[in-house]
Short mmCIF file of N, CA and C in Angstrom, two decimals:
data_model
loop_
_atom_site.label_atom_id
_atom_site.label_comp_id
_atom_site.label_asym_id
_atom_site.label_seq_id
_atom_site.Cartn_x
_atom_site.Cartn_y
_atom_site.Cartn_z
N UNK A 1 11.79 -53.75 -16.43
CA UNK A 1 12.38 -54.07 -17.71
C UNK A 1 13.41 -52.99 -18.04
N UNK A 2 14.59 -53.41 -18.45
CA UNK A 2 15.65 -52.49 -18.85
C UNK A 2 15.56 -52.30 -20.35
N UNK A 3 15.51 -51.02 -20.78
CA UNK A 3 15.42 -50.70 -22.20
C UNK A 3 16.76 -50.12 -22.67
N UNK A 4 17.18 -50.54 -23.84
CA UNK A 4 18.41 -50.04 -24.44
C UNK A 4 18.12 -48.77 -25.22
N UNK A 5 18.97 -47.78 -25.06
CA UNK A 5 18.75 -46.49 -25.72
C UNK A 5 19.11 -46.54 -27.20
N UNK A 6 18.31 -45.84 -27.98
CA UNK A 6 18.58 -45.57 -29.39
C UNK A 6 18.63 -44.07 -29.55
N UNK A 7 19.52 -43.60 -30.39
CA UNK A 7 19.62 -42.18 -30.67
C UNK A 7 19.48 -41.98 -32.17
N UNK A 8 18.57 -41.09 -32.56
CA UNK A 8 18.39 -40.72 -33.96
C UNK A 8 19.09 -39.39 -34.17
N UNK A 9 19.90 -39.32 -35.23
CA UNK A 9 20.54 -38.04 -35.54
C UNK A 9 20.79 -37.93 -37.03
N UNK A 10 20.96 -36.70 -37.48
CA UNK A 10 21.36 -36.46 -38.86
C UNK A 10 22.81 -36.91 -39.01
N UNK A 11 23.07 -37.63 -40.06
CA UNK A 11 24.42 -38.11 -40.31
C UNK A 11 25.28 -36.98 -40.88
N UNK A 12 26.58 -37.04 -40.59
CA UNK A 12 27.53 -36.03 -41.06
C UNK A 12 28.74 -36.75 -41.67
N UNK A 13 29.65 -35.96 -42.20
CA UNK A 13 30.88 -36.53 -42.75
C UNK A 13 31.67 -37.31 -41.69
N UNK A 14 31.51 -36.94 -40.42
CA UNK A 14 32.18 -37.67 -39.33
C UNK A 14 31.69 -39.11 -39.22
N UNK A 15 30.51 -39.40 -39.77
CA UNK A 15 29.91 -40.73 -39.69
C UNK A 15 30.22 -41.58 -40.93
N UNK A 16 31.04 -41.06 -41.84
CA UNK A 16 31.24 -41.70 -43.13
C UNK A 16 31.75 -43.14 -43.02
N UNK A 17 32.67 -43.41 -42.14
CA UNK A 17 33.18 -44.78 -41.99
C UNK A 17 32.07 -45.72 -41.55
N UNK A 18 31.28 -45.30 -40.58
CA UNK A 18 30.16 -46.13 -40.09
C UNK A 18 29.11 -46.32 -41.19
N UNK A 19 28.87 -45.29 -41.98
CA UNK A 19 27.90 -45.39 -43.09
C UNK A 19 28.37 -46.44 -44.10
N UNK A 20 29.66 -46.38 -44.47
CA UNK A 20 30.19 -47.35 -45.43
C UNK A 20 30.16 -48.77 -44.89
N UNK A 21 30.42 -48.94 -43.59
CA UNK A 21 30.36 -50.26 -42.97
C UNK A 21 28.93 -50.80 -43.00
N UNK A 22 27.96 -49.95 -42.69
CA UNK A 22 26.56 -50.39 -42.72
C UNK A 22 26.12 -50.69 -44.15
N UNK A 23 26.50 -49.85 -45.10
CA UNK A 23 26.19 -50.10 -46.51
C UNK A 23 26.73 -51.46 -46.93
N UNK A 24 27.97 -51.76 -46.55
CA UNK A 24 28.58 -53.05 -46.90
C UNK A 24 27.80 -54.21 -46.27
N UNK A 25 27.42 -54.07 -45.00
CA UNK A 25 26.69 -55.14 -44.30
C UNK A 25 25.31 -55.37 -44.90
N UNK A 26 24.66 -54.30 -45.34
CA UNK A 26 23.28 -54.40 -45.83
C UNK A 26 23.18 -54.64 -47.33
N UNK A 27 24.07 -54.00 -48.09
CA UNK A 27 23.92 -53.99 -49.55
C UNK A 27 25.14 -54.53 -50.29
N UNK A 28 26.20 -54.86 -49.56
CA UNK A 28 27.40 -55.33 -50.22
C UNK A 28 28.17 -54.25 -50.96
N UNK A 29 27.97 -52.99 -50.54
CA UNK A 29 28.69 -51.88 -51.17
C UNK A 29 27.90 -51.21 -52.28
N UNK A 30 26.67 -50.86 -52.00
CA UNK A 30 25.79 -50.24 -53.00
C UNK A 30 26.32 -48.88 -53.45
N UNK A 31 26.63 -48.02 -52.48
CA UNK A 31 27.11 -46.67 -52.79
C UNK A 31 28.58 -46.56 -52.43
N UNK A 32 29.28 -45.66 -53.11
CA UNK A 32 30.70 -45.42 -52.85
C UNK A 32 30.86 -44.32 -51.80
N UNK A 33 32.09 -44.16 -51.34
CA UNK A 33 32.39 -43.07 -50.41
C UNK A 33 32.04 -41.73 -51.05
N UNK A 34 32.40 -41.56 -52.33
CA UNK A 34 32.08 -40.30 -53.02
C UNK A 34 30.57 -40.06 -53.09
N UNK A 35 29.82 -41.14 -53.33
CA UNK A 35 28.37 -41.02 -53.39
C UNK A 35 27.79 -40.54 -52.06
N UNK A 36 28.25 -41.13 -50.98
CA UNK A 36 27.76 -40.71 -49.66
C UNK A 36 28.23 -39.29 -49.32
N UNK A 37 29.44 -38.94 -49.71
CA UNK A 37 29.92 -37.57 -49.45
C UNK A 37 29.03 -36.56 -50.17
N UNK A 38 28.66 -36.86 -51.41
CA UNK A 38 27.74 -35.96 -52.15
C UNK A 38 26.42 -35.82 -51.42
N UNK A 39 25.88 -36.95 -50.94
CA UNK A 39 24.60 -36.91 -50.22
C UNK A 39 24.72 -36.08 -48.95
N UNK A 40 25.79 -36.29 -48.21
CA UNK A 40 25.98 -35.57 -46.95
C UNK A 40 26.16 -34.07 -47.17
N UNK A 41 26.72 -33.69 -48.30
CA UNK A 41 26.95 -32.27 -48.59
C UNK A 41 25.78 -31.60 -49.29
N UNK A 42 24.81 -32.35 -49.75
CA UNK A 42 23.70 -31.79 -50.52
C UNK A 42 22.60 -31.24 -49.60
N UNK A 43 22.16 -30.01 -49.84
CA UNK A 43 21.04 -29.48 -49.05
C UNK A 43 19.71 -30.16 -49.39
N UNK A 44 19.68 -30.92 -50.48
CA UNK A 44 18.46 -31.61 -50.88
C UNK A 44 18.37 -33.03 -50.34
N UNK A 45 19.38 -33.46 -49.60
CA UNK A 45 19.39 -34.81 -49.04
C UNK A 45 19.23 -34.77 -47.53
N UNK A 46 18.51 -35.73 -47.03
CA UNK A 46 18.40 -35.96 -45.58
C UNK A 46 18.92 -37.37 -45.33
N UNK A 47 19.94 -37.48 -44.50
CA UNK A 47 20.45 -38.78 -44.07
C UNK A 47 20.32 -38.86 -42.57
N UNK A 48 19.55 -39.83 -42.11
CA UNK A 48 19.32 -40.03 -40.68
C UNK A 48 19.95 -41.35 -40.26
N UNK A 49 20.49 -41.38 -39.05
CA UNK A 49 21.09 -42.60 -38.54
C UNK A 49 20.53 -42.95 -37.17
N UNK A 50 20.40 -44.25 -36.93
CA UNK A 50 20.02 -44.79 -35.63
C UNK A 50 21.27 -45.36 -34.98
N UNK A 51 21.62 -44.83 -33.82
CA UNK A 51 22.81 -45.24 -33.10
C UNK A 51 22.42 -45.85 -31.77
N UNK A 52 23.26 -46.77 -31.29
CA UNK A 52 23.08 -47.32 -29.95
C UNK A 52 24.30 -47.00 -29.12
N UNK A 53 24.14 -46.10 -28.12
CA UNK A 53 25.26 -45.83 -27.21
C UNK A 53 25.71 -47.08 -26.46
N UNK A 54 24.80 -48.03 -26.28
CA UNK A 54 25.12 -49.26 -25.57
C UNK A 54 26.20 -50.06 -26.31
N UNK A 55 26.16 -49.98 -27.64
CA UNK A 55 27.11 -50.73 -28.47
C UNK A 55 28.20 -49.80 -29.02
N UNK A 56 28.71 -48.91 -28.19
CA UNK A 56 29.78 -48.02 -28.60
C UNK A 56 29.37 -47.04 -29.68
N UNK A 57 28.12 -46.57 -29.61
CA UNK A 57 27.56 -45.65 -30.60
C UNK A 57 27.61 -46.22 -32.01
N UNK A 58 27.34 -47.51 -32.12
CA UNK A 58 27.32 -48.19 -33.40
C UNK A 58 26.13 -47.72 -34.22
N UNK A 59 26.35 -47.52 -35.53
CA UNK A 59 25.27 -47.17 -36.45
C UNK A 59 24.50 -48.45 -36.77
N UNK A 60 23.27 -48.52 -36.29
CA UNK A 60 22.44 -49.71 -36.49
C UNK A 60 21.57 -49.62 -37.73
N UNK A 61 21.26 -48.39 -38.13
CA UNK A 61 20.40 -48.21 -39.30
C UNK A 61 20.54 -46.81 -39.86
N UNK A 62 20.18 -46.66 -41.13
CA UNK A 62 20.20 -45.34 -41.75
C UNK A 62 19.11 -45.25 -42.80
N UNK A 63 18.69 -44.02 -43.02
CA UNK A 63 17.70 -43.74 -44.04
C UNK A 63 18.06 -42.45 -44.75
N UNK A 64 17.70 -42.38 -46.01
CA UNK A 64 18.02 -41.20 -46.81
C UNK A 64 16.84 -40.88 -47.72
N UNK A 65 16.56 -39.59 -47.88
CA UNK A 65 15.66 -39.19 -48.95
C UNK A 65 16.19 -37.93 -49.60
N UNK A 66 15.79 -37.78 -50.87
CA UNK A 66 16.08 -36.58 -51.63
C UNK A 66 14.82 -35.73 -51.65
N UNK A 67 14.95 -34.46 -51.35
CA UNK A 67 13.83 -33.52 -51.47
C UNK A 67 13.85 -32.98 -52.90
N UNK A 68 12.87 -33.40 -53.69
CA UNK A 68 12.75 -32.99 -55.08
C UNK A 68 11.40 -32.30 -55.24
N UNK A 69 11.44 -30.98 -55.45
CA UNK A 69 10.23 -30.17 -55.47
C UNK A 69 9.47 -30.43 -54.17
N UNK A 70 8.25 -30.98 -54.25
CA UNK A 70 7.49 -31.23 -53.01
C UNK A 70 7.46 -32.71 -52.65
N UNK A 71 8.46 -33.44 -53.13
CA UNK A 71 8.49 -34.89 -52.96
C UNK A 71 9.72 -35.34 -52.17
N UNK A 72 9.51 -36.32 -51.28
CA UNK A 72 10.61 -37.00 -50.60
C UNK A 72 10.82 -38.33 -51.32
N UNK A 73 11.93 -38.44 -52.03
CA UNK A 73 12.25 -39.69 -52.72
C UNK A 73 13.18 -40.49 -51.81
N UNK A 74 12.64 -41.50 -51.15
CA UNK A 74 13.41 -42.31 -50.22
C UNK A 74 14.34 -43.21 -51.02
N UNK A 75 15.64 -43.05 -50.78
CA UNK A 75 16.65 -43.79 -51.55
C UNK A 75 17.27 -44.93 -50.75
N UNK A 76 17.26 -44.81 -49.43
CA UNK A 76 17.84 -45.85 -48.58
C UNK A 76 17.02 -45.99 -47.30
N UNK A 77 16.77 -47.22 -46.93
CA UNK A 77 16.28 -47.56 -45.60
C UNK A 77 17.00 -48.87 -45.26
N UNK A 78 17.98 -48.79 -44.38
CA UNK A 78 18.82 -49.95 -44.10
C UNK A 78 18.98 -50.15 -42.60
N UNK A 79 18.76 -51.38 -42.18
CA UNK A 79 19.00 -51.79 -40.79
C UNK A 79 20.02 -52.91 -40.84
N UNK A 80 21.04 -52.82 -39.97
CA UNK A 80 22.07 -53.86 -39.93
C UNK A 80 21.37 -55.21 -39.75
N UNK A 81 21.80 -56.22 -40.51
CA UNK A 81 21.14 -57.54 -40.43
C UNK A 81 21.03 -58.12 -39.02
N UNK A 82 21.98 -57.81 -38.13
CA UNK A 82 21.91 -58.32 -36.75
C UNK A 82 20.73 -57.74 -35.97
N UNK A 83 20.12 -56.66 -36.48
CA UNK A 83 19.08 -55.95 -35.72
C UNK A 83 17.73 -55.93 -36.45
N UNK A 84 17.57 -56.84 -37.41
CA UNK A 84 16.29 -56.93 -38.10
C UNK A 84 15.20 -57.40 -37.14
N UNK A 85 13.96 -57.05 -37.47
CA UNK A 85 12.76 -57.51 -36.76
C UNK A 85 12.73 -57.05 -35.30
N UNK A 86 13.29 -55.85 -35.05
CA UNK A 86 13.28 -55.30 -33.69
C UNK A 86 12.59 -53.93 -33.65
N UNK A 87 11.91 -53.55 -34.72
CA UNK A 87 11.21 -52.27 -34.76
C UNK A 87 12.06 -51.10 -35.24
N UNK A 88 13.32 -51.35 -35.57
CA UNK A 88 14.20 -50.26 -35.98
C UNK A 88 13.82 -49.71 -37.35
N UNK A 89 13.40 -50.57 -38.25
CA UNK A 89 12.96 -50.11 -39.58
C UNK A 89 11.75 -49.20 -39.47
N UNK A 90 10.81 -49.59 -38.62
CA UNK A 90 9.63 -48.73 -38.39
C UNK A 90 10.05 -47.37 -37.84
N UNK A 91 10.95 -47.38 -36.87
CA UNK A 91 11.40 -46.13 -36.26
C UNK A 91 12.07 -45.23 -37.29
N UNK A 92 12.88 -45.81 -38.14
CA UNK A 92 13.59 -45.03 -39.14
C UNK A 92 12.64 -44.51 -40.22
N UNK A 93 11.72 -45.34 -40.69
CA UNK A 93 10.75 -44.89 -41.69
C UNK A 93 9.87 -43.79 -41.12
N UNK A 94 9.40 -43.97 -39.90
CA UNK A 94 8.62 -42.93 -39.23
C UNK A 94 9.42 -41.61 -39.20
N UNK A 95 10.69 -41.69 -38.82
CA UNK A 95 11.52 -40.49 -38.70
C UNK A 95 11.73 -39.82 -40.05
N UNK A 96 11.92 -40.61 -41.10
CA UNK A 96 12.06 -40.03 -42.44
C UNK A 96 10.79 -39.30 -42.85
N UNK A 97 9.63 -39.91 -42.60
CA UNK A 97 8.36 -39.28 -42.98
C UNK A 97 8.08 -38.04 -42.13
N UNK A 98 8.42 -38.09 -40.85
CA UNK A 98 8.27 -36.91 -39.99
C UNK A 98 9.16 -35.77 -40.51
N UNK A 99 10.39 -36.09 -40.85
CA UNK A 99 11.33 -35.10 -41.37
C UNK A 99 10.84 -34.52 -42.69
N UNK A 100 10.33 -35.37 -43.56
CA UNK A 100 9.79 -34.91 -44.85
C UNK A 100 8.61 -33.96 -44.63
N UNK A 101 7.74 -34.33 -43.72
CA UNK A 101 6.59 -33.47 -43.40
C UNK A 101 7.07 -32.14 -42.82
N UNK A 102 8.04 -32.20 -41.91
CA UNK A 102 8.58 -30.97 -41.31
C UNK A 102 9.23 -30.06 -42.35
N UNK A 103 9.78 -30.65 -43.41
CA UNK A 103 10.39 -29.87 -44.49
C UNK A 103 9.35 -29.30 -45.44
N UNK A 104 8.08 -29.62 -45.22
CA UNK A 104 7.01 -29.10 -46.07
C UNK A 104 6.77 -29.91 -47.33
N UNK A 105 7.33 -31.11 -47.39
CA UNK A 105 7.14 -31.96 -48.57
C UNK A 105 5.76 -32.60 -48.51
N UNK A 106 5.17 -32.80 -49.67
CA UNK A 106 3.78 -33.25 -49.73
C UNK A 106 3.62 -34.74 -50.02
N UNK A 107 4.63 -35.36 -50.62
CA UNK A 107 4.52 -36.76 -51.02
C UNK A 107 5.84 -37.47 -50.72
N UNK A 108 5.74 -38.80 -50.63
CA UNK A 108 6.94 -39.64 -50.50
C UNK A 108 6.83 -40.77 -51.50
N UNK A 109 7.97 -41.15 -52.06
CA UNK A 109 8.01 -42.25 -53.01
C UNK A 109 9.29 -43.03 -52.80
N UNK A 110 9.30 -44.26 -53.31
CA UNK A 110 10.48 -45.12 -53.23
C UNK A 110 10.33 -46.27 -54.20
N UNK A 111 11.45 -46.93 -54.47
CA UNK A 111 11.46 -48.18 -55.20
C UNK A 111 11.93 -49.25 -54.24
N UNK A 112 11.36 -50.44 -54.39
CA UNK A 112 11.72 -51.57 -53.55
C UNK A 112 11.73 -52.83 -54.41
N UNK A 113 12.68 -53.72 -54.11
CA UNK A 113 12.74 -54.98 -54.86
C UNK A 113 11.38 -55.68 -54.78
N UNK A 114 10.91 -56.18 -55.90
CA UNK A 114 9.62 -56.88 -55.94
C UNK A 114 9.61 -58.09 -55.01
N UNK A 115 10.78 -58.68 -54.77
CA UNK A 115 10.86 -59.87 -53.91
C UNK A 115 10.99 -59.53 -52.43
N UNK A 116 11.17 -58.27 -52.08
CA UNK A 116 11.39 -57.89 -50.69
C UNK A 116 10.05 -57.70 -49.97
N UNK A 117 9.42 -58.80 -49.68
CA UNK A 117 8.07 -58.77 -49.11
C UNK A 117 8.04 -58.14 -47.72
N UNK A 118 9.09 -58.31 -46.93
CA UNK A 118 9.13 -57.71 -45.59
C UNK A 118 9.13 -56.18 -45.71
N UNK A 119 9.94 -55.64 -46.61
CA UNK A 119 9.98 -54.18 -46.79
C UNK A 119 8.65 -53.67 -47.35
N UNK A 120 8.10 -54.36 -48.33
CA UNK A 120 6.82 -53.94 -48.91
C UNK A 120 5.75 -53.92 -47.83
N UNK A 121 5.73 -54.92 -46.98
CA UNK A 121 4.77 -54.98 -45.88
C UNK A 121 4.94 -53.77 -44.94
N UNK A 122 6.19 -53.45 -44.61
CA UNK A 122 6.45 -52.28 -43.75
C UNK A 122 5.93 -51.01 -44.42
N UNK A 123 6.26 -50.80 -45.68
CA UNK A 123 5.83 -49.59 -46.36
C UNK A 123 4.30 -49.50 -46.44
N UNK A 124 3.66 -50.62 -46.72
CA UNK A 124 2.19 -50.62 -46.78
C UNK A 124 1.58 -50.34 -45.41
N UNK A 125 2.22 -50.84 -44.35
CA UNK A 125 1.76 -50.56 -42.99
C UNK A 125 1.76 -49.06 -42.71
N UNK A 126 2.71 -48.35 -43.35
CA UNK A 126 2.81 -46.91 -43.18
C UNK A 126 2.04 -46.14 -44.25
N UNK A 127 1.17 -46.82 -44.98
CA UNK A 127 0.25 -46.14 -45.90
C UNK A 127 0.71 -46.02 -47.33
N UNK A 128 1.89 -46.53 -47.67
CA UNK A 128 2.34 -46.48 -49.06
C UNK A 128 1.47 -47.40 -49.91
N UNK A 129 1.22 -46.95 -51.13
CA UNK A 129 0.46 -47.73 -52.11
C UNK A 129 1.36 -48.03 -53.31
N UNK A 130 1.19 -49.23 -53.85
CA UNK A 130 1.95 -49.60 -55.04
C UNK A 130 1.37 -48.83 -56.23
N UNK A 131 2.26 -48.11 -56.92
CA UNK A 131 1.83 -47.25 -58.03
C UNK A 131 2.35 -47.74 -59.38
N UNK A 132 3.27 -48.68 -59.36
CA UNK A 132 3.80 -49.15 -60.63
C UNK A 132 4.97 -50.09 -60.42
N UNK A 133 5.61 -50.38 -61.53
CA UNK A 133 6.72 -51.34 -61.54
C UNK A 133 7.78 -50.83 -62.51
N UNK A 134 9.03 -50.94 -62.12
CA UNK A 134 10.15 -50.62 -63.02
C UNK A 134 10.82 -51.95 -63.37
N UNK A 135 10.67 -52.34 -64.62
CA UNK A 135 11.21 -53.62 -65.08
C UNK A 135 12.74 -53.57 -65.14
N UNK A 136 13.38 -54.60 -64.60
CA UNK A 136 14.83 -54.73 -64.65
C UNK A 136 15.57 -53.61 -63.93
N UNK A 137 14.97 -53.03 -62.92
CA UNK A 137 15.51 -51.84 -62.23
C UNK A 137 16.84 -52.11 -61.53
N UNK A 138 16.97 -53.26 -60.91
CA UNK A 138 18.17 -53.55 -60.12
C UNK A 138 19.24 -54.17 -61.01
N UNK A 139 20.38 -53.47 -61.09
CA UNK A 139 21.45 -53.85 -62.02
C UNK A 139 22.15 -55.15 -61.62
N UNK A 140 22.16 -55.47 -60.33
CA UNK A 140 22.90 -56.66 -59.90
C UNK A 140 22.27 -57.95 -60.41
N UNK A 141 20.94 -57.98 -60.53
CA UNK A 141 20.30 -59.22 -60.98
C UNK A 141 19.12 -59.01 -61.94
N UNK A 142 18.89 -57.75 -62.33
CA UNK A 142 17.81 -57.46 -63.27
C UNK A 142 16.41 -57.54 -62.68
N UNK A 143 16.33 -57.61 -61.35
CA UNK A 143 15.03 -57.72 -60.69
C UNK A 143 14.21 -56.46 -60.88
N UNK A 144 12.90 -56.63 -60.95
CA UNK A 144 11.98 -55.49 -61.03
C UNK A 144 11.88 -54.79 -59.69
N UNK A 145 11.53 -53.52 -59.76
CA UNK A 145 11.23 -52.74 -58.55
C UNK A 145 9.76 -52.38 -58.56
N UNK A 146 9.17 -52.40 -57.39
CA UNK A 146 7.83 -51.84 -57.23
C UNK A 146 8.01 -50.39 -56.82
N UNK A 147 7.19 -49.52 -57.40
CA UNK A 147 7.21 -48.10 -57.08
C UNK A 147 6.06 -47.84 -56.12
N UNK A 148 6.38 -47.26 -54.97
CA UNK A 148 5.37 -46.99 -53.95
C UNK A 148 5.26 -45.49 -53.71
N UNK A 149 4.05 -45.04 -53.38
CA UNK A 149 3.78 -43.63 -53.14
C UNK A 149 2.97 -43.46 -51.86
N UNK A 150 3.20 -42.35 -51.20
CA UNK A 150 2.40 -41.91 -50.06
C UNK A 150 2.14 -40.43 -50.26
N UNK A 151 0.89 -40.03 -50.24
CA UNK A 151 0.52 -38.64 -50.52
C UNK A 151 0.03 -37.93 -49.27
N UNK A 152 -0.18 -36.63 -49.43
CA UNK A 152 -0.85 -35.77 -48.43
C UNK A 152 -0.08 -35.64 -47.12
N UNK A 153 1.25 -35.54 -47.19
CA UNK A 153 2.04 -35.40 -45.97
C UNK A 153 1.77 -34.09 -45.24
N UNK A 154 1.14 -33.14 -45.92
CA UNK A 154 0.85 -31.85 -45.28
C UNK A 154 -0.60 -31.73 -44.80
N UNK A 155 -1.37 -32.78 -44.94
CA UNK A 155 -2.77 -32.73 -44.53
C UNK A 155 -2.89 -32.85 -43.01
N UNK A 156 -3.96 -32.29 -42.44
CA UNK A 156 -4.19 -32.45 -41.00
C UNK A 156 -4.33 -33.92 -40.60
N UNK A 157 -4.87 -34.74 -41.49
CA UNK A 157 -5.01 -36.16 -41.19
C UNK A 157 -3.64 -36.83 -41.07
N UNK A 158 -2.67 -36.36 -41.86
CA UNK A 158 -1.35 -36.98 -41.79
C UNK A 158 -0.69 -36.67 -40.45
N UNK A 159 -0.89 -35.47 -39.93
CA UNK A 159 -0.34 -35.13 -38.61
C UNK A 159 -0.88 -36.09 -37.55
N UNK A 160 -2.16 -36.40 -37.64
CA UNK A 160 -2.77 -37.36 -36.72
C UNK A 160 -2.20 -38.77 -36.94
N UNK A 161 -2.02 -39.12 -38.20
CA UNK A 161 -1.45 -40.42 -38.54
C UNK A 161 -0.04 -40.54 -37.99
N UNK A 162 0.76 -39.48 -38.10
CA UNK A 162 2.11 -39.50 -37.54
C UNK A 162 2.08 -39.76 -36.03
N UNK A 163 1.15 -39.14 -35.35
CA UNK A 163 1.04 -39.35 -33.90
C UNK A 163 0.71 -40.82 -33.60
N UNK A 164 -0.19 -41.40 -34.39
CA UNK A 164 -0.52 -42.82 -34.21
C UNK A 164 0.68 -43.71 -34.50
N UNK A 165 1.43 -43.37 -35.55
CA UNK A 165 2.62 -44.14 -35.87
C UNK A 165 3.65 -44.04 -34.77
N UNK A 166 3.76 -42.86 -34.17
CA UNK A 166 4.72 -42.68 -33.08
C UNK A 166 4.43 -43.69 -31.97
N UNK A 167 3.18 -43.84 -31.62
CA UNK A 167 2.78 -44.80 -30.60
C UNK A 167 3.15 -46.22 -31.03
N UNK A 168 2.88 -46.55 -32.28
CA UNK A 168 3.22 -47.88 -32.82
C UNK A 168 4.72 -48.12 -32.76
N UNK A 169 5.50 -47.11 -33.14
CA UNK A 169 6.96 -47.22 -33.15
C UNK A 169 7.48 -47.43 -31.73
N UNK A 170 7.02 -46.62 -30.79
CA UNK A 170 7.46 -46.75 -29.40
C UNK A 170 7.15 -48.15 -28.87
N UNK A 171 5.94 -48.63 -29.13
CA UNK A 171 5.54 -49.96 -28.67
C UNK A 171 6.40 -51.04 -29.33
N UNK A 172 6.63 -50.94 -30.63
CA UNK A 172 7.45 -51.92 -31.35
C UNK A 172 8.87 -51.97 -30.83
N UNK A 173 9.43 -50.81 -30.53
CA UNK A 173 10.79 -50.78 -29.98
C UNK A 173 10.83 -51.40 -28.60
N UNK A 174 9.84 -51.08 -27.77
CA UNK A 174 9.81 -51.61 -26.39
C UNK A 174 9.72 -53.14 -26.38
N UNK A 175 9.01 -53.71 -27.33
CA UNK A 175 8.91 -55.17 -27.40
C UNK A 175 10.27 -55.81 -27.60
N UNK A 176 11.19 -55.07 -28.22
CA UNK A 176 12.55 -55.58 -28.43
C UNK A 176 13.57 -54.92 -27.49
N UNK A 177 13.05 -54.29 -26.43
CA UNK A 177 13.88 -53.71 -25.36
C UNK A 177 14.69 -52.49 -25.81
N UNK A 178 14.11 -51.70 -26.74
CA UNK A 178 14.73 -50.46 -27.18
C UNK A 178 13.87 -49.29 -26.76
N UNK A 179 14.48 -48.14 -26.63
CA UNK A 179 13.73 -46.89 -26.45
C UNK A 179 14.49 -45.78 -27.18
N UNK A 180 13.74 -44.89 -27.80
CA UNK A 180 14.33 -43.78 -28.55
C UNK A 180 14.60 -42.62 -27.63
N UNK A 181 15.77 -42.06 -27.73
CA UNK A 181 16.15 -40.88 -26.94
C UNK A 181 16.33 -39.71 -27.85
#
């Protein structure tokens, strides 16, 4: 079986055009160039990208979190629509949580559209629990957001959980003929 390579890396200002193209494909232009530049320049932000050298180093997915005190506030998890359901979201979420743990953060949180059942399922698979609801959170249509939390990123049990997730991620990628490099 031939596996296609994926490369995970921290995004930089050199990736700004690809970031904006992916944002447009996934969200219709959620953030501006200035917004992404601020994120890329902030020491409190982590922006990770999944690239495929096979497709001319195309940015297939990105994730972002803000480090606020001991919390990772996940602000973006986006996979290009052409690459949905191939394990890339799992790989990116795993990488964000690994990075948050490596930074010494203790908790992770995020908001997700109440109607986005696929995303909610992914987050719950990774141990997130629904902690609340933000009414009318999304400005484009007034949809509610569910607030999800994951605690104890610094516990010994979480290190073991990360190892288990790594196995799950590798297997999920292989099923879709991907491998992480």
